[in-house]
PDB file of C-alpha atoms in Angstrom:
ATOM      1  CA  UNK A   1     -23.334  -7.896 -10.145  1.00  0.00           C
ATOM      2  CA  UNK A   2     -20.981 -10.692  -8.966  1.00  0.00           C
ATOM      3  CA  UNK A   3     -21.610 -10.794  -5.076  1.00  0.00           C
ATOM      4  CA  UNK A   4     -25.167 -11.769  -5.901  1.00  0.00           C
ATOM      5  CA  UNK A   5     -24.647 -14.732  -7.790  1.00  0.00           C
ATOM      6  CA  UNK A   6     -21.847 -16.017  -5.447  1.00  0.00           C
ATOM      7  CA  UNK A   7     -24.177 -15.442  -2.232  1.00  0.00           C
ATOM      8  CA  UNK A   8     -26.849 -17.806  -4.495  1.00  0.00           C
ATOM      9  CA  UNK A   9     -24.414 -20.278  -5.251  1.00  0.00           C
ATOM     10  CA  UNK A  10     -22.752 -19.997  -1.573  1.00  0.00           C
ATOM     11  CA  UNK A  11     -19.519 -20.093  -2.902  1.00  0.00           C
ATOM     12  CA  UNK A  12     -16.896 -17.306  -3.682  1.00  0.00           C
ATOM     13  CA  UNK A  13     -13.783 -15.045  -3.132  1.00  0.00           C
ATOM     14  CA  UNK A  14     -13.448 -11.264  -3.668  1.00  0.00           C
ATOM     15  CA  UNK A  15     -10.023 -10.087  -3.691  1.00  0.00           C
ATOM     16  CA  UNK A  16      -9.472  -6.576  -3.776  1.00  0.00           C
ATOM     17  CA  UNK A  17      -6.502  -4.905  -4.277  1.00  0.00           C
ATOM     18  CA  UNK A  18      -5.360  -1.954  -1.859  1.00  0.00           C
ATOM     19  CA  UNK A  19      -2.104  -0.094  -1.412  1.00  0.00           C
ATOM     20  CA  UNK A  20       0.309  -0.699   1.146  1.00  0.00           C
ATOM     21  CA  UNK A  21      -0.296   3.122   1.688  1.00  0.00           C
ATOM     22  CA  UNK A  22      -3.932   2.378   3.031  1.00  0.00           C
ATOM     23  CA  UNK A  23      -2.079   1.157   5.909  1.00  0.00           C
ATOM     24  CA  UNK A  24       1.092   2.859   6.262  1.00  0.00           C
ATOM     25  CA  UNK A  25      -0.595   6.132   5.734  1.00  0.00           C
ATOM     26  CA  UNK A  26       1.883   7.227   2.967  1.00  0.00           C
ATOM     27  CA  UNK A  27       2.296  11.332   2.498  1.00  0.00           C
ATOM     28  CA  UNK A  28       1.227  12.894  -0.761  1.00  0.00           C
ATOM     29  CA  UNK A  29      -1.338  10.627  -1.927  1.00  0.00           C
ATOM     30  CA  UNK A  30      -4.077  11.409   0.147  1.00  0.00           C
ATOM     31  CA  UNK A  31      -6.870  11.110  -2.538  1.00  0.00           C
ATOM     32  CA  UNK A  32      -6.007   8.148  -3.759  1.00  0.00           C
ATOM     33  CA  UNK A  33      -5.626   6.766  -0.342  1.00  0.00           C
ATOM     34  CA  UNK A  34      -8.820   7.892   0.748  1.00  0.00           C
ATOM     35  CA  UNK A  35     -10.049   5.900  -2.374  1.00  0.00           C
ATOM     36  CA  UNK A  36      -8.791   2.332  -1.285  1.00  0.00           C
ATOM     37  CA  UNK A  37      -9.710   2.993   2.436  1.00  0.00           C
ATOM     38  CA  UNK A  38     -13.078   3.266   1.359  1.00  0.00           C
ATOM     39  CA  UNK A  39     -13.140   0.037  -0.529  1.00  0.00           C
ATOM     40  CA  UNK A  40     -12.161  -1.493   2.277  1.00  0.00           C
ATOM     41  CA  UNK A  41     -14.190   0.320   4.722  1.00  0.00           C
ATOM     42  CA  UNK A  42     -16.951  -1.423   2.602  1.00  0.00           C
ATOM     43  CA  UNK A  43     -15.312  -4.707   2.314  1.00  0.00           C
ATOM     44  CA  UNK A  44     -15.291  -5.167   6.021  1.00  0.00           C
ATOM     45  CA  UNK A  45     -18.682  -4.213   6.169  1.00  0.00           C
ATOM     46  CA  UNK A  46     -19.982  -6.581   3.871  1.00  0.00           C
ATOM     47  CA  UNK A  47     -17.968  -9.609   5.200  1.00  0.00           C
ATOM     48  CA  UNK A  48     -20.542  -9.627   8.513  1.00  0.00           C
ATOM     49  CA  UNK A  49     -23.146  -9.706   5.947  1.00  0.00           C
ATOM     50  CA  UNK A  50     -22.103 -12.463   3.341  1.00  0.00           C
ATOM     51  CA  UNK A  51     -20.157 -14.472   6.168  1.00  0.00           C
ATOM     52  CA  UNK A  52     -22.747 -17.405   5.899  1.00  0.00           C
ATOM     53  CA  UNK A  53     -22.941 -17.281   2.165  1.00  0.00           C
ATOM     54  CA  UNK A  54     -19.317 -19.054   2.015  1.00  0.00           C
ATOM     55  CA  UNK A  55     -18.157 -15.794   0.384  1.00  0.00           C
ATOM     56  CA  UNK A  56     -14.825 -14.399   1.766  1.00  0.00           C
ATOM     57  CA  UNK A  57     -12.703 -11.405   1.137  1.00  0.00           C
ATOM     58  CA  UNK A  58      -9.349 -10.563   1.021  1.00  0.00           C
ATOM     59  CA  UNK A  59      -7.287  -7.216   0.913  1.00  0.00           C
ATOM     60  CA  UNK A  60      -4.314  -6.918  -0.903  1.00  0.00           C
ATOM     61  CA  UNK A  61      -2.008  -4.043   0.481  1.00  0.00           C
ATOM     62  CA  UNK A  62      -0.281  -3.840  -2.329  1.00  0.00           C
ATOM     63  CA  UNK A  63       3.387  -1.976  -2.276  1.00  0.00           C
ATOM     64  CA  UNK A  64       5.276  -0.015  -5.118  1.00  0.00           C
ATOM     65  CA  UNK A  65       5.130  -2.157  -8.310  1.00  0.00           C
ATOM     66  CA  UNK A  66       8.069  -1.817 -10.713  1.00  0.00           C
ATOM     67  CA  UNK A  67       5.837  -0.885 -13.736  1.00  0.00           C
ATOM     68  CA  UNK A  68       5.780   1.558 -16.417  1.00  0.00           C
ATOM     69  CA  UNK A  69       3.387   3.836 -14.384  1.00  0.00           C
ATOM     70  CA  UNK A  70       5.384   3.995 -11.322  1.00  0.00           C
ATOM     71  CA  UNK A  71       8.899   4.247 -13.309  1.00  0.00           C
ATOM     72  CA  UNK A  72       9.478   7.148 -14.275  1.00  0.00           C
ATOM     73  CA  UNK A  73      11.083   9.984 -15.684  1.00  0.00           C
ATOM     74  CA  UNK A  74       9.601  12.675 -12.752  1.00  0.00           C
ATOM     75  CA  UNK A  75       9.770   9.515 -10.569  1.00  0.00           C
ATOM     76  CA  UNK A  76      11.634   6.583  -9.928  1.00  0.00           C
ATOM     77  CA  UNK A  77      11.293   5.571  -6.289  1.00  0.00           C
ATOM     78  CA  UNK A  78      14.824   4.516  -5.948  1.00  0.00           C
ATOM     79  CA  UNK A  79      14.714   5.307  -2.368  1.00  0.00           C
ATOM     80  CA  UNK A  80      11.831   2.615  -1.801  1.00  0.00           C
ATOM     81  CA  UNK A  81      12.059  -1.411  -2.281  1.00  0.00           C
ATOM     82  CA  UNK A  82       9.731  -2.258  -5.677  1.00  0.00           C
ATOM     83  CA  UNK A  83       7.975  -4.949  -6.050  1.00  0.00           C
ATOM     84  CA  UNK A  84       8.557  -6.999  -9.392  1.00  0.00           C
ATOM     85  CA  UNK A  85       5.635  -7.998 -11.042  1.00  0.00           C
ATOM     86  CA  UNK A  86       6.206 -11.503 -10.106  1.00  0.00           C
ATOM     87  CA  UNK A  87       6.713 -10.536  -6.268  1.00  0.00           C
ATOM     88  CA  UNK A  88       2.745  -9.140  -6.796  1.00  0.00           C
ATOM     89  CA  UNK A  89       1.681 -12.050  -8.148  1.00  0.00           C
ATOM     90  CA  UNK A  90       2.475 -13.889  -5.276  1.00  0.00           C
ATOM     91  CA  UNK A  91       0.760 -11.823  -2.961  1.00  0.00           C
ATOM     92  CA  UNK A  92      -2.402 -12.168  -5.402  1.00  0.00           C
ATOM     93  CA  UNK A  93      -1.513 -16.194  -5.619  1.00  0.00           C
ATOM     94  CA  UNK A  94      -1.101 -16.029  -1.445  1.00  0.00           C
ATOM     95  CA  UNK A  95      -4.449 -14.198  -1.110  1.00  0.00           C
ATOM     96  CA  UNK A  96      -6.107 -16.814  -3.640  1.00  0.00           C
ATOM     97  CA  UNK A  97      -5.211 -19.832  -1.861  1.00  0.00           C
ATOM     98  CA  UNK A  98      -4.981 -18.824   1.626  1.00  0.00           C
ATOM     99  CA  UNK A  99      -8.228 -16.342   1.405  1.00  0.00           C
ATOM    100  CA  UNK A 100      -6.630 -14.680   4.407  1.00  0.00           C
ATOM    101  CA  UNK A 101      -9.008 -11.723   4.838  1.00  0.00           C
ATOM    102  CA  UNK A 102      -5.394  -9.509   5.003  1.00  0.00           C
ATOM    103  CA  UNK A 103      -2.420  -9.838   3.072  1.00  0.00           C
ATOM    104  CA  UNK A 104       0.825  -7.350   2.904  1.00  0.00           C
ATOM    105  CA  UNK A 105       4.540  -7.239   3.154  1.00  0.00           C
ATOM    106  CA  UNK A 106       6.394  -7.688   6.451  1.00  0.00           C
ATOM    107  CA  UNK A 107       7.138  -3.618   6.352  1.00  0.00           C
ATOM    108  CA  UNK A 108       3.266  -2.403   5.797  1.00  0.00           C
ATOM    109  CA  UNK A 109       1.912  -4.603   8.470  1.00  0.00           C
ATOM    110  CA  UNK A 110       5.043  -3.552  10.753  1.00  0.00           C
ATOM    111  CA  UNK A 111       4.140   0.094   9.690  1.00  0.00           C
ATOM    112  CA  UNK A 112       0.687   0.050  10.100  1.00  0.00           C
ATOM    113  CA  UNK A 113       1.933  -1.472  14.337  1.00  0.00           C
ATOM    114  CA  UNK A 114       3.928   1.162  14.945  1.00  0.00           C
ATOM    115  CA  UNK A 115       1.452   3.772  13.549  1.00  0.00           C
ATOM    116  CA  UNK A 116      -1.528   2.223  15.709  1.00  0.00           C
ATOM    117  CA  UNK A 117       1.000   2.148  19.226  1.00  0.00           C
ATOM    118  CA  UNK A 118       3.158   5.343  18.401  1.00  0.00           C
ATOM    119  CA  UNK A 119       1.377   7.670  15.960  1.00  0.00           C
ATOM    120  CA  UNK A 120       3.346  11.128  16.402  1.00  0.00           C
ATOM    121  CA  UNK A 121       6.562   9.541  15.922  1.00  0.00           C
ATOM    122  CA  UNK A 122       5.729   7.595  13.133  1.00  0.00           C
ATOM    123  CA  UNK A 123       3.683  11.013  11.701  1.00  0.00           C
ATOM    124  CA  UNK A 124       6.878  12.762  12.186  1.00  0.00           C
ATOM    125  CA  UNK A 125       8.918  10.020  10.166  1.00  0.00           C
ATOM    126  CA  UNK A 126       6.398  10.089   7.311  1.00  0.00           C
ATOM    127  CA  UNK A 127       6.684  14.022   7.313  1.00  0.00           C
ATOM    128  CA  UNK A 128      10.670  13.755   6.891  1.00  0.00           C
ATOM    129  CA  UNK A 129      10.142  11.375   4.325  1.00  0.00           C
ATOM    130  CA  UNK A 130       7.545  13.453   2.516  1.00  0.00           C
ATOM    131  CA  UNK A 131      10.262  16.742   2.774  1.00  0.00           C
ATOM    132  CA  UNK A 132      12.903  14.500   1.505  1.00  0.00           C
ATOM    133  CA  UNK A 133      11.610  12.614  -1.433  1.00  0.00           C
ATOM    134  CA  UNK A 134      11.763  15.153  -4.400  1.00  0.00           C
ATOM    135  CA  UNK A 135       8.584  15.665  -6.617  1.00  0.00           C
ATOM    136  CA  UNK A 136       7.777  17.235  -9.722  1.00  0.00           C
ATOM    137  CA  UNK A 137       5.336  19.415 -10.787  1.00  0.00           C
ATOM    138  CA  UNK A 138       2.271  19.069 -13.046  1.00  0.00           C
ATOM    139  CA  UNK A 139       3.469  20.259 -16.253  1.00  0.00           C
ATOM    140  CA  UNK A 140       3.256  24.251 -16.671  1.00  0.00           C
ATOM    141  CA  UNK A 141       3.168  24.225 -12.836  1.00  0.00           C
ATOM    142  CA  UNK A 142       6.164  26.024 -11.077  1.00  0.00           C
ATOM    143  CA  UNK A 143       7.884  23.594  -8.834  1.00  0.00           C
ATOM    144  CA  UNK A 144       7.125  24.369  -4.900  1.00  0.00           C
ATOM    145  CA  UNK A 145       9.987  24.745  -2.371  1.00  0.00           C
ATOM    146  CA  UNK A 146      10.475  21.505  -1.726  1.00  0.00           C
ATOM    147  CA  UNK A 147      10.540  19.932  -4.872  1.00  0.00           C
ATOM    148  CA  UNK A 148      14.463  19.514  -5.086  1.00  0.00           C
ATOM    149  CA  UNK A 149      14.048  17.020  -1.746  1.00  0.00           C
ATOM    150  CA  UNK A 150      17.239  15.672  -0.401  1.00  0.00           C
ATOM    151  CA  UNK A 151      17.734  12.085  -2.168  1.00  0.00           C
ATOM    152  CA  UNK A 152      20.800  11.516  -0.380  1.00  0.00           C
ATOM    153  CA  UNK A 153      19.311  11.744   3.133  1.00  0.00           C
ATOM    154  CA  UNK A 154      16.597  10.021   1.518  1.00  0.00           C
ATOM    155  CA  UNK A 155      18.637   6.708   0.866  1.00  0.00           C
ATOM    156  CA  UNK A 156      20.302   7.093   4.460  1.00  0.00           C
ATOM    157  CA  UNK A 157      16.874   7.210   5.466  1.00  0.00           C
ATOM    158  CA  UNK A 158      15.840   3.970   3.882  1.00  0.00           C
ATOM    159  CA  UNK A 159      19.201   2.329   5.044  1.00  0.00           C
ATOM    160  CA  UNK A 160      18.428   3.254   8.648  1.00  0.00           C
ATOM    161  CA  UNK A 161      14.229   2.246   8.342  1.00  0.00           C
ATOM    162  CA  UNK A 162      15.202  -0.804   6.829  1.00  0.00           C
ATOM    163  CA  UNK A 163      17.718  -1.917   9.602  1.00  0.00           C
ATOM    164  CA  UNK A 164      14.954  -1.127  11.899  1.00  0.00           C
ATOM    165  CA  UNK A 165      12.260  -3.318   9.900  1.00  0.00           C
ATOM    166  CA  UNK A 166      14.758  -6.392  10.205  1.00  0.00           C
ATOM    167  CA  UNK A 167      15.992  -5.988   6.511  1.00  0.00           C
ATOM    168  CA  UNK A 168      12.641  -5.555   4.814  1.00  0.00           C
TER     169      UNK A 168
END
């Protein structure tokens, strides 16, 4: 592995990339949440352990990327700000030269506040946002109740969050 070698040579930077959802605690993608909060669950674990080795970490909570995968015809998160691939980069450049053990967006980090000092009203916000964004089903799956959503009150949603966050 990699971590070895840097630890020999004392020298080195992991940068792992999260989602901003690690933090936020974004509805309907639990697994793959769970996923990234292990990674770093481990990566703050090992940074006690390789802290004299001159090998830091840093965590990318990484937003929405406009991308093929995430653009969609079943989705097209028009009701959330994406990142262009050039606005990631510079969180991956930022992380790079800074090695700031953190890095996100002004909204995940003020998300992940709120959530830590008011968790049932921000739980209740992520629930209306969950009922309102409209999803689609697996293929050869019948679509459940909710599936239509409400983009409308979606987007007055967003415009209303996003006054709150300052215009983020």
């Amino acid at each position: 592995g990699f971590l070895p070698s840097m630890r020999h040579r004392r020298q080195g930077h992991i940068i792992n990339i999260s989602s901003i959802g690690a933090v936020t605690n974004a509805p309907r993608f639990g697994a793959y949440i769970a996923s990234k909060s292990a990674l770093d669950g481990f990566s703050r674990c090992i940074a006690g352990e390789i802290a004299n080795d001159n090998v830091s970490i840093s965590t990318i909570y990484m937003p929405l990327v406009k991308t093929k995968m995430v653009v969609s015809k079943a989705n097209k998160y028009d009701h959330v700000h994406l990142l262009s691939t050039a606005e990631a980069c510079q969180l991956v450049e930022r992380a790079i030269l800074t090695k700031q053990r953190t890095v996100a967006t002004f909204t995940g980090r003020a998300v992940s506040l709120l959530y830590a000092v008011f968790p049932s009203p921000i739980e209740m916000i992520l629930n209306t946002i969950y009922r309102l964004e409209p999803e689609q089903a697996p293929e050869g799956q019948p679509d459940s109740d909710s599936a239509s959503g409400n983009k409308e009150e979606l987007l007055a949603l967003r415009q209303i969050m996003k006054g709150a966050l300052g215009g983020q």
